[in-house]
Tab-separated table of C-alpha atoms in Angstrom:
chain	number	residue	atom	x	y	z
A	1	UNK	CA	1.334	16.076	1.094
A	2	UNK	CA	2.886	13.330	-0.671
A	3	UNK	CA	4.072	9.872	0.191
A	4	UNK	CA	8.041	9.775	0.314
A	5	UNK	CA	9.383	6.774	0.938
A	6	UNK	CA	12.913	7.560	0.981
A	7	UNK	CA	15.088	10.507	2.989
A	8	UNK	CA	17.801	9.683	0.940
A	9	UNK	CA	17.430	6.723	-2.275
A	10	UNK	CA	21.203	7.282	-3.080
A	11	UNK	CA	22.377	5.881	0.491
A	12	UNK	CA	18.913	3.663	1.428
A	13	UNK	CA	18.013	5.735	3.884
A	14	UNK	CA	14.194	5.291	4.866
A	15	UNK	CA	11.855	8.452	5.768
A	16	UNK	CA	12.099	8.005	9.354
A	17	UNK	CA	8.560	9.063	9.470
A	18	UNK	CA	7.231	6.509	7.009
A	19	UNK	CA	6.303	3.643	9.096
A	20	UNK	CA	4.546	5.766	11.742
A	21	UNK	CA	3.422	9.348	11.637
A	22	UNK	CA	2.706	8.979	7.404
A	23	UNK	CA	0.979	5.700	8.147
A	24	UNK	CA	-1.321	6.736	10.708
A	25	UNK	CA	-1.788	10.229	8.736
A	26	UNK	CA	-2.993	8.058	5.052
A	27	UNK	CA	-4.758	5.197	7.642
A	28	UNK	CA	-6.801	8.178	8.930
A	29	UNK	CA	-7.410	10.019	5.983
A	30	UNK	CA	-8.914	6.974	4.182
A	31	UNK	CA	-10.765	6.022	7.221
A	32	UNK	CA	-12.450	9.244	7.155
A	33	UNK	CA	-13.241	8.974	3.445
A	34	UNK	CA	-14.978	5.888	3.836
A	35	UNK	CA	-18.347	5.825	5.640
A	36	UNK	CA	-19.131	2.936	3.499
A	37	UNK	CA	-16.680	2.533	1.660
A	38	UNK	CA	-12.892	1.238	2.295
A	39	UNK	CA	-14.260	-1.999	4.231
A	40	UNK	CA	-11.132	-3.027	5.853
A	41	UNK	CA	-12.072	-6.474	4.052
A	42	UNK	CA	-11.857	-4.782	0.606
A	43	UNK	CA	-8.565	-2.811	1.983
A	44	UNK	CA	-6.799	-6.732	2.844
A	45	UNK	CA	-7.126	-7.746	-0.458
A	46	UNK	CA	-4.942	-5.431	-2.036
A	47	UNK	CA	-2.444	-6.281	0.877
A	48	UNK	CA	-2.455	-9.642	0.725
A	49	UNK	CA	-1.880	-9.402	-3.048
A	50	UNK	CA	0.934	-7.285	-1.796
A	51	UNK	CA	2.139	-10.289	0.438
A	52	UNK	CA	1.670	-12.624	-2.481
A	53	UNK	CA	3.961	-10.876	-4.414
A	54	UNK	CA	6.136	-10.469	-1.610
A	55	UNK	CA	6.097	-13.901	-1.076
A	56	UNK	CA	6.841	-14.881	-4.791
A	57	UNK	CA	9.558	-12.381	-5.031
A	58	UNK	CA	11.598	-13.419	-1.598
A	59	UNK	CA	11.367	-17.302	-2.563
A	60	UNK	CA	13.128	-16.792	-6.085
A	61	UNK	CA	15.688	-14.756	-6.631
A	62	UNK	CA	15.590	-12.360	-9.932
A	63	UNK	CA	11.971	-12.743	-10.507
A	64	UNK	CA	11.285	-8.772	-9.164
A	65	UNK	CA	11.085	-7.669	-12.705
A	66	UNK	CA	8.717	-10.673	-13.805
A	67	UNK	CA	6.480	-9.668	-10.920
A	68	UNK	CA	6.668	-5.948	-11.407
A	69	UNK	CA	4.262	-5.499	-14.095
A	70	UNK	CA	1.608	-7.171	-12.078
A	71	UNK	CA	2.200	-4.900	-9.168
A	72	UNK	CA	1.616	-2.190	-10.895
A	73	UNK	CA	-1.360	-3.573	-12.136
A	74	UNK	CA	-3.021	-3.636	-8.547
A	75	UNK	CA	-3.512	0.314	-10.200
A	76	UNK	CA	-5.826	-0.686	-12.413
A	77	UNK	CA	-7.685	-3.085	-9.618
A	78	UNK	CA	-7.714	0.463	-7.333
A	79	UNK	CA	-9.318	1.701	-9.907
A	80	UNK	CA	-11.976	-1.186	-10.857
A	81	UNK	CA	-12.530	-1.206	-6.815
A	82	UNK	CA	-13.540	2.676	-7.155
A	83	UNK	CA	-15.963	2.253	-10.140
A	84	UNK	CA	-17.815	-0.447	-8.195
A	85	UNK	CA	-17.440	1.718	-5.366
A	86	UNK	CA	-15.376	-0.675	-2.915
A	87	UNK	CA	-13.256	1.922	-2.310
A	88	UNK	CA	-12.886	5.895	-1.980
A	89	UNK	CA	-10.431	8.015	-3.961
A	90	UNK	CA	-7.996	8.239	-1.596
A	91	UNK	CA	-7.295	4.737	-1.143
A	92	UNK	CA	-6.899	4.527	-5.044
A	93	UNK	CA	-4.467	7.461	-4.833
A	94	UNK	CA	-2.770	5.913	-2.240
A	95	UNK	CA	-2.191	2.779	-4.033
A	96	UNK	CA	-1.048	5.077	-7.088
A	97	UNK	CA	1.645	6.871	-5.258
A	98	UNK	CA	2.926	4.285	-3.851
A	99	UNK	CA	3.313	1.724	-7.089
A	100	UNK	CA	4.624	4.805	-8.996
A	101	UNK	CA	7.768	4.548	-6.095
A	102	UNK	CA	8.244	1.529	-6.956
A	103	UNK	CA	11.753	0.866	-9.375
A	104	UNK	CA	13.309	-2.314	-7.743
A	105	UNK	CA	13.280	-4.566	-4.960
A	106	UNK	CA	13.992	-2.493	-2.152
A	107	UNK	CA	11.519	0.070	-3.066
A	108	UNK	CA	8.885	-2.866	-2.827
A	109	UNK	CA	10.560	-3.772	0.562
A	110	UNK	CA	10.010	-0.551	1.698
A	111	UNK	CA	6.251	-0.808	0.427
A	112	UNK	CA	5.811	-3.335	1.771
A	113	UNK	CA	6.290	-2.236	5.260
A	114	UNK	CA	4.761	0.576	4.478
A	115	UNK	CA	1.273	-0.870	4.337
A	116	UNK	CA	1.762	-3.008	7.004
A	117	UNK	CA	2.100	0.040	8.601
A	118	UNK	CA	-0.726	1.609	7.313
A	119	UNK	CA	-2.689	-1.526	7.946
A	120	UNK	CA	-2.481	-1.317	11.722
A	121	UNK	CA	-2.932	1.841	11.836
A	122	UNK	CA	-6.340	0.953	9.746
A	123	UNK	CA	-7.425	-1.137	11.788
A	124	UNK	CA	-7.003	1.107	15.003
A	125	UNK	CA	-9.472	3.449	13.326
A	126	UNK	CA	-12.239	0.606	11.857
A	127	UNK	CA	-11.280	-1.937	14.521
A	128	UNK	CA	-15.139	-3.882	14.967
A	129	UNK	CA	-15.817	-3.786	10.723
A	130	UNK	CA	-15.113	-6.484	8.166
């Protein structure tokens, strides 16, 4: 099952689910994939990239479509993670579905929250590892 972010783009309605039962359901299933992989250290620098764009994007206005091309490029840093084995498949396919949402500002919003979402929910399952 896929990761929907909206119930309804057209009016901005969020999937009510997103923030909580999705979350915890992708938090789990790449906790489970992991053994030794998915280090919740390797997993925070992919969101605090996210926050850094974040960051960049809220402080000046119109630069969303400057930044977007290096958002999507945390795809290709998924995937440089999973060749040096940093990280399983399913976080990489996690980060895919999620950039491939991503068309404008409030779809990053929504990301956004999204993985902060996911990150506490992370952390719940790997709370004593780096």
């Amino acid at each position: 099952m896929g990761i929907e972010f909206w119930k309804d783009k057209e009016n901005k309605v969020i999937n009510p689910q997103l923030f909580s039962e999705i979350a915890d359901r992708e938090a789990k299933k790449v906790h489970n994939a992991g053994e030794n992989r998915n280090k919740p250290s390797q997993i925070r620098k992919f969101y605090d990239e996210v926050l850094r764009y974040d960051s960049i994007i809220k402080s000046e206005q119109g630069k969303f479509e400057e930044i977007l091309p290096y958002i999507n490029m945390l795809k290709a840093k998924a995937a440089y993670a999973l060749g040096r084995k940093h990280i399983t498949e399913e976080f990489k396919e996690l980060i895919s579905d999620c950039l491939s949402q991503i068309h404008n500002k409030e779809d990053f919003d929504v990301f956004v929250n999204f993985f902060e979402s996911f990150m506490g929910y992370y952390r719940f399952y790997r709370p004593k590892e780096n």
